[in-house]
Coordinates of C-alpha atoms in Angstrom, one line a residue:
Chain O
M25 CA 71.2 23.0 42.5
S26 CA 71.1 20.0 44.8
E27 CA 70.6 16.5 43.5
T28 CA 67.1 16.5 45.1
G29 CA 66.4 19.8 43.4
R30 CA 67.4 18.5 40.1
S31 CA 65.3 15.4 40.4
T32 CA 62.3 17.4 41.5
R33 CA 62.7 19.6 38.5
E34 CA 63.0 16.5 36.2
R35 CA 59.8 15.0 37.8
I36 CA 57.9 18.2 37.1
L37 CA 59.2 18.3 33.5
Q38 CA 58.3 14.7 33.0
A39 CA 54.7 15.2 34.3
A40 CA 54.4 18.5 32.2
G41 CA 55.7 16.7 29.1
K42 CA 53.1 13.9 29.4
L43 CA 50.2 16.3 30.0
F44 CA 51.1 19.1 27.7
Y45 CA 51.9 16.8 24.8
G46 CA 48.9 14.5 25.5
E47 CA 46.3 17.2 26.0
G48 CA 47.7 20.6 24.9
I49 CA 49.2 23.4 26.9
R50 CA 46.0 25.4 27.4
A51 CA 44.0 22.3 28.4
V52 CA 46.3 21.5 31.2
S53 CA 46.5 23.6 34.4
V54 CA 49.6 24.0 36.7
D55 CA 47.5 22.2 39.4
A56 CA 47.2 19.2 37.1
V57 CA 51.0 19.1 36.5
A58 CA 51.7 19.4 40.2
E59 CA 49.3 16.7 41.0
K60 CA 50.7 14.3 38.4
A61 CA 54.3 15.1 39.7
G62 CA 53.1 14.3 43.2
L63 CA 54.1 17.8 44.5
T64 CA 52.4 20.9 45.8
K65 CA 51.9 23.9 43.4
R66 CA 54.2 25.8 45.8
T67 CA 57.1 23.4 45.1
L68 CA 56.4 23.6 41.3
Y69 CA 56.6 27.4 41.5
Y70 CA 59.9 27.1 43.4
H71 CA 61.3 25.5 40.2
F72 CA 59.4 27.4 37.5
R73 CA 58.5 31.0 37.9
S74 CA 55.4 30.7 35.8
K75 CA 53.3 28.3 33.6
D76 CA 54.9 30.1 30.6
D77 CA 58.4 29.2 31.8
L78 CA 57.3 25.6 32.3
I79 CA 55.9 25.4 28.8
A80 CA 59.2 26.8 27.4
A81 CA 61.2 24.3 29.4
Y82 CA 58.9 21.4 28.2
L83 CA 59.9 22.3 24.6
E84 CA 63.5 23.0 25.5
I85 CA 64.1 19.5 26.7
R86 CA 62.6 18.0 23.5
D87 CA 64.9 20.1 21.3
Q88 CA 68.0 17.9 21.3
P89 CA 66.3 14.5 21.5
N90 CA 64.0 15.4 18.6
L91 CA 66.9 16.5 16.5
A92 CA 68.9 13.4 17.5
L93 CA 66.0 11.3 16.4
F94 CA 65.9 12.9 12.9
R95 CA 69.7 12.4 12.7
R96 CA 69.4 8.7 13.7
W97 CA 66.7 8.0 11.1
F98 CA 68.9 9.7 8.5
A99 CA 72.1 7.9 9.5
E100 CA 70.5 4.4 9.8
A101 CA 68.9 4.5 6.3
D102 CA 70.7 2.9 3.4
G103 CA 71.3 4.7 0.1
D104 CA 72.0 8.3 -1.0
V105 CA 70.9 11.6 0.6
A106 CA 67.6 11.3 -1.2
A107 CA 66.9 7.9 0.2
K108 CA 67.9 9.0 3.7
V109 CA 65.5 12.0 3.6
E110 CA 62.8 9.6 2.4
A111 CA 63.5 7.5 5.5
I112 CA 62.7 10.5 7.7
F113 CA 59.2 10.7 6.2
R114 CA 58.8 6.9 6.5
N115 CA 59.8 6.9 10.1
L116 CA 57.5 9.9 10.8
A117 CA 54.6 8.0 9.3
R118 CA 55.5 5.0 11.4
S119 CA 55.6 7.1 14.6
A120 CA 52.3 8.7 13.7
R121 CA 50.7 5.2 13.9
H122 CA 51.5 5.0 17.6
P123 CA 48.4 5.5 19.7
K124 CA 50.1 8.2 21.9
W125 CA 51.3 10.2 18.9
K126 CA 49.7 13.6 18.9
G127 CA 51.7 15.5 16.2
C128 CA 54.7 17.8 16.6
G129 CA 54.8 19.3 20.1
F130 CA 56.6 22.4 18.7
L131 CA 54.1 23.0 16.0
R132 CA 51.1 22.4 18.4
T133 CA 52.5 24.8 21.0
S134 CA 53.1 27.5 18.3
V135 CA 49.4 27.1 17.3
E136 CA 48.2 27.4 20.8
L137 CA 50.3 30.5 21.4
V138 CA 49.5 32.0 18.0
N139 CA 48.7 35.4 19.4
L140 CA 51.9 35.6 21.5
P141 CA 54.8 35.5 19.1
G142 CA 57.2 36.7 21.8
H143 CA 56.3 33.9 24.3
P144 CA 59.4 32.1 25.5
A145 CA 58.1 28.8 24.1
M146 CA 57.6 30.4 20.7
V147 CA 61.3 31.4 20.8
V148 CA 62.2 27.8 21.7
G149 CA 60.0 26.4 18.9
R150 CA 61.5 28.7 16.2
A151 CA 65.0 27.9 17.4
H152 CA 64.3 24.1 17.2
K153 CA 62.9 24.3 13.6
K154 CA 65.9 26.4 12.7
R155 CA 68.3 23.8 14.1
V156 CA 66.6 21.0 12.2
E157 CA 66.9 23.1 9.1
D158 CA 70.5 24.0 9.7
W159 CA 71.4 20.3 10.2
L160 CA 69.6 19.3 6.9
C161 CA 71.3 22.2 5.2
S162 CA 74.7 21.0 6.2
V163 CA 73.8 17.5 4.9
F164 CA 72.6 18.9 1.6
E165 CA 75.6 21.2 1.1
E166 CA 77.7 18.2 0.3
A167 CA 75.5 17.4 -2.7
I168 CA 74.3 20.8 -4.0
A169 CA 75.1 24.5 -4.0
L170 CA 74.9 26.4 -0.7
R171 CA 71.9 28.6 -1.5
E172 CA 70.0 25.7 -2.9
A173 CA 70.8 23.5 0.1
R174 CA 69.2 26.1 2.4
Q175 CA 66.1 26.3 0.3
L176 CA 65.8 22.5 0.1
A177 CA 66.3 22.2 3.9
R178 CA 63.5 24.7 4.5
Q179 CA 61.2 22.8 2.1
V180 CA 61.9 19.5 3.8
V181 CA 61.2 20.9 7.3
M182 CA 58.0 22.5 5.9
E183 CA 56.9 19.1 4.5
T184 CA 57.4 17.3 7.7
A185 CA 55.1 19.9 9.3
G186 CA 52.6 19.3 6.5
A187 CA 52.7 15.6 7.0
A188 CA 52.3 15.9 10.7
A189 CA 49.4 18.3 10.3
A190 CA 47.7 16.1 7.7
H191 CA 47.9 13.1 10.2
L192 CA 46.4 15.3 12.9
V193 CA 43.5 16.7 10.9
R194 CA 42.6 13.7 8.8
G195 CA 43.4 10.9 11.2
L196 CA 46.0 8.3 10.8
M197 CA 46.9 7.5 7.2
P198 CA 50.2 6.4 5.6
A199 CA 52.2 9.4 4.6
P200 CA 52.9 9.7 0.9
R201 CA 56.1 8.0 0.1
K202 CA 58.7 10.6 -0.9
S203 CA 61.4 10.5 -3.4
I204 CA 63.6 13.5 -3.1
K205 CA 66.1 14.2 -5.8
V206 CA 69.2 16.0 -4.5
A207 CA 71.8 16.3 -7.3
K208 CA 74.6 18.7 -8.0
G209 CA 73.4 21.8 -9.9
R210 CA 69.7 20.9 -9.6
R211 CA 67.2 22.5 -7.3
T212 CA 64.4 20.2 -7.8
I213 CA 62.9 17.8 -5.3
R214 CA 60.5 15.2 -6.4
P215 CA 58.1 13.8 -3.9
R216 CA 56.9 10.7 -5.7
I217 CA 53.5 9.7 -4.5
G218 CA 51.6 6.5 -4.5
Chain E
M23 CA 13.8 30.9 12.8
S24 CA 12.7 34.5 12.7
E25 CA 14.8 37.2 10.9
T26 CA 15.8 38.6 14.3
G27 CA 16.9 35.1 15.4
R28 CA 18.9 34.7 12.3
S29 CA 20.7 38.0 12.6
T30 CA 21.4 37.3 16.3
R31 CA 22.9 34.0 15.4
E32 CA 25.0 35.7 12.7
R33 CA 26.2 38.3 15.2
I34 CA 27.3 35.6 17.6
L35 CA 29.1 33.7 14.8
Q36 CA 30.8 36.9 13.6
A37 CA 32.1 37.6 17.1
A38 CA 33.1 34.0 17.7
G39 CA 34.9 34.0 14.3
K40 CA 37.0 37.0 15.1
L41 CA 37.9 35.8 18.6
F42 CA 38.4 32.1 17.9
Y43 CA 40.5 32.8 14.8
G44 CA 42.4 35.7 16.4
E45 CA 43.2 34.1 19.7
G46 CA 42.3 30.4 19.6
I47 CA 39.3 28.4 20.8
R48 CA 40.6 27.6 24.2
A49 CA 41.9 31.1 24.9
V50 CA 38.4 32.6 24.3
S51 CA 35.6 32.1 26.8
V52 CA 31.9 32.0 25.9
D53 CA 31.6 35.2 28.1
A54 CA 34.1 36.9 25.8
V55 CA 32.1 35.9 22.7
A56 CA 28.8 37.1 24.2
E57 CA 30.4 40.4 25.2
K58 CA 31.9 41.0 21.8
A59 CA 28.5 40.2 20.2
G60 CA 26.8 42.6 22.7
L61 CA 24.5 39.9 24.1
T62 CA 24.0 38.1 27.3
K63 CA 25.4 34.6 27.7
R64 CA 21.8 33.4 28.1
T65 CA 21.0 34.7 24.6
L66 CA 24.1 33.0 23.3
Y67 CA 23.1 29.7 24.8
Y68 CA 19.6 30.1 23.3
H69 CA 21.3 29.9 19.8
F70 CA 24.1 27.4 20.6
R71 CA 23.7 24.6 23.0
S72 CA 27.3 24.6 24.1
K73 CA 30.7 26.1 23.4
D74 CA 31.5 23.0 21.5
D75 CA 28.6 23.6 19.1
L76 CA 29.7 27.2 18.7
I77 CA 33.2 26.1 17.8
A78 CA 31.8 23.6 15.2
A79 CA 29.5 26.3 13.8
Y80 CA 32.5 28.7 13.5
L81 CA 34.3 26.2 11.3
E82 CA 31.2 25.2 9.4
I83 CA 30.6 28.7 8.1
R84 CA 34.2 28.9 6.9
D85 CA 33.9 25.7 4.9
Q86 CA 32.3 26.9 1.7
P87 CA 34.0 30.4 1.6
N88 CA 37.4 28.8 2.1
L89 CA 36.8 26.3 -0.7
A90 CA 35.5 29.1 -2.9
L91 CA 38.7 31.1 -2.3
F92 CA 40.9 28.2 -3.4
R93 CA 38.7 27.7 -6.5
R94 CA 38.9 31.4 -7.3
W95 CA 42.7 31.5 -7.0
F96 CA 42.8 28.5 -9.2
A97 CA 40.4 29.8 -11.8
E98 CA 41.9 33.3 -12.0
A99 CA 45.4 32.0 -12.6
D100 CA 46.7 31.8 -16.2
G101 CA 48.4 28.7 -17.6
D102 CA 47.9 25.0 -17.2
V103 CA 46.9 23.0 -14.1
A104 CA 50.4 23.1 -12.7
A105 CA 50.5 26.9 -13.0
K106 CA 47.1 27.1 -11.4
V107 CA 48.1 25.0 -8.4
E108 CA 51.3 27.1 -8.1
A109 CA 49.0 30.2 -7.9
I110 CA 47.2 28.7 -4.8
F111 CA 50.6 28.6 -3.0
R112 CA 51.5 32.1 -4.2
N113 CA 48.1 33.5 -2.9
L114 CA 48.5 31.6 0.3
A115 CA 51.9 33.2 0.9
R116 CA 50.4 36.6 0.1
S117 CA 47.5 36.0 2.5
A118 CA 50.0 35.0 5.2
R119 CA 51.7 38.5 5.0
H120 CA 48.4 40.1 6.2
P121 CA 48.8 41.2 9.9
K122 CA 45.6 39.4 10.9
W123 CA 46.6 36.1 9.3
K124 CA 46.9 33.4 11.9
G125 CA 47.2 30.3 9.9
C126 CA 44.5 27.8 8.9
G127 CA 41.5 27.9 11.3
F128 CA 40.7 24.3 10.6
L129 CA 44.2 23.0 11.3
R130 CA 44.5 25.2 14.4
T131 CA 41.2 24.0 15.8
S132 CA 42.3 20.4 15.2
V133 CA 45.5 21.0 17.1
E134 CA 43.6 22.5 20.0
L135 CA 41.2 19.6 20.1
V136 CA 43.9 16.9 19.5
N137 CA 42.7 14.8 22.4
L138 CA 39.0 14.8 21.2
P139 CA 38.9 13.3 17.8
G140 CA 35.1 12.9 18.0
H141 CA 34.5 16.6 18.8
P142 CA 31.9 18.1 16.3
A143 CA 34.5 20.7 15.2
M144 CA 36.9 17.9 14.3
V145 CA 34.3 16.3 12.2
V146 CA 33.8 19.6 10.4
G147 CA 37.5 20.1 10.0
R148 CA 38.1 16.6 8.4
A149 CA 35.1 17.1 6.1
H150 CA 36.5 20.5 4.9
K151 CA 40.0 19.1 4.1
K152 CA 38.2 16.2 2.3
R153 CA 36.2 18.6 0.3
V154 CA 39.2 20.6 -0.8
E155 CA 40.9 17.3 -1.7
D156 CA 37.9 16.1 -3.7
W157 CA 37.8 19.4 -5.6
L158 CA 41.5 19.2 -6.5
C159 CA 41.1 15.5 -7.4
S160 CA 38.3 16.3 -9.8
V161 CA 40.5 19.0 -11.4
F162 CA 43.5 16.6 -11.7
E163 CA 41.4 13.8 -13.1
E164 CA 41.3 15.7 -16.4
A165 CA 45.0 15.5 -16.7
I166 CA 46.1 12.2 -15.0
A167 CA 44.7 8.8 -14.0
L168 CA 42.1 8.6 -11.3
R169 CA 44.1 6.9 -8.6
E170 CA 47.0 9.3 -9.2
A171 CA 44.8 12.3 -9.1
R172 CA 43.6 11.4 -5.6
Q173 CA 47.1 11.0 -4.3
L174 CA 48.3 14.2 -5.9
A175 CA 45.3 16.1 -4.4
R176 CA 46.1 14.7 -1.0
Q177 CA 49.7 15.7 -1.4
V178 CA 48.8 19.3 -2.4
V179 CA 46.4 19.7 0.6
M180 CA 49.2 18.4 2.8
E181 CA 51.6 20.9 1.4
T182 CA 49.2 23.8 2.0
A183 CA 49.1 22.7 5.6
G184 CA 52.9 22.5 5.8
A185 CA 53.2 26.0 4.3
A186 CA 50.7 27.4 6.7
A187 CA 52.4 25.6 9.6
A188 CA 55.9 26.9 8.6
H189 CA 54.6 30.5 8.4
L190 CA 53.1 30.1 11.9
V191 CA 56.1 28.6 13.6
R192 CA 58.9 30.4 11.8
G193 CA 57.2 33.8 11.3
L194 CA 56.4 35.4 8.0
M195 CA 58.5 34.3 5.1
P196 CA 57.8 33.9 1.5
A197 CA 56.5 30.4 0.8
P198 CA 58.7 28.4 -1.6
R199 CA 57.6 28.8 -5.2
K200 CA 56.1 25.6 -6.4
S201 CA 56.1 24.1 -9.8
I202 CA 53.9 21.1 -9.9
K203 CA 54.0 18.8 -12.9
V204 CA 50.7 17.2 -13.7
A205 CA 51.0 15.2 -16.9
K206 CA 49.2 12.2 -18.3
G207 CA 50.7 9.0 -17.0
R208 CA 53.1 10.6 -14.6
R209 CA 52.7 10.7 -10.9
T210 CA 55.4 13.1 -10.0
I211 CA 55.0 16.5 -8.7
R212 CA 58.0 18.8 -8.6
P213 CA 58.0 21.7 -6.1
R214 CA 60.7 23.9 -7.6
I215 CA 62.3 25.9 -4.9
G216 CA 64.1 29.2 -4.9

């Protein structure tokens, strides 16, 4: 692809990202994305075969940056693994106070496509959540047994979804502080609340 | 309202409930609801001023039955408060295995209306989650201090949202078993996983 082609594609994805994340994938038409990108619909369809492909690509480019953000929050926190996981929730709550925050784009897209489990964006969404879980699992494996690490990782991913969902439904509120106990031979996590 | 008027309204709400829950509120047109109810769009608009009002009414009639379901799961479970809360998650996981299960209608509607926090359906959704939280809080108050009961109730509601979201995004999987410790003077809950 030419340099121009690449930058056109990026412009479309940037416009799609702002509109899809800000308003939802069904609320936003391909016309609106083309208009925001300053292009004709014909040009948009030269780069993306369909709206469905555009939605999948919108999530695809969020995959690595999102995972990198979780990893950075984890790496920059002081303390043991438990304190570092706690930092993820603290950072998530801080992000949720931003006026442009509208929840998890992956979760929201899955909700909007609930009746289409085979949709390419659903595949991307599942793969993203799996990648976050795999990363957490590899982190926990150093502290606890393999099978328990997987379960704990799944639980933490589930709780981030719950926190995001609660923010969305109930409006902005501080997320409960979490204290998660990760210790050799234990399979207990303790969200301390209050 | 006449008996006929009432039953027409109920027919519309039943059709709306099936379609909105099954496919999502934006994916379903007022025409589709009227057609499923076997009525003209004009008749539908005689009973509901707008699609927005219809969406709010669709959630409104789920409010009490949903709360009653949680209360029944809680009441019918053996054991202490912790075991009874655990039973809510177990029943939720069982419900999620039903082929027609599509997550929490309140959460999904909030996601679809993410850009319209003042929408009447958003008001209904927030009120519902608050009612579930209030009920749980009143249950926990018998075991722990008032302020802690509120926080624990909020946490449990958040975790039900997280469990539902995880089911939706990742496909059907058994929800983690939960063991929630509710004891006088403690403010720790312990989801036991595995």
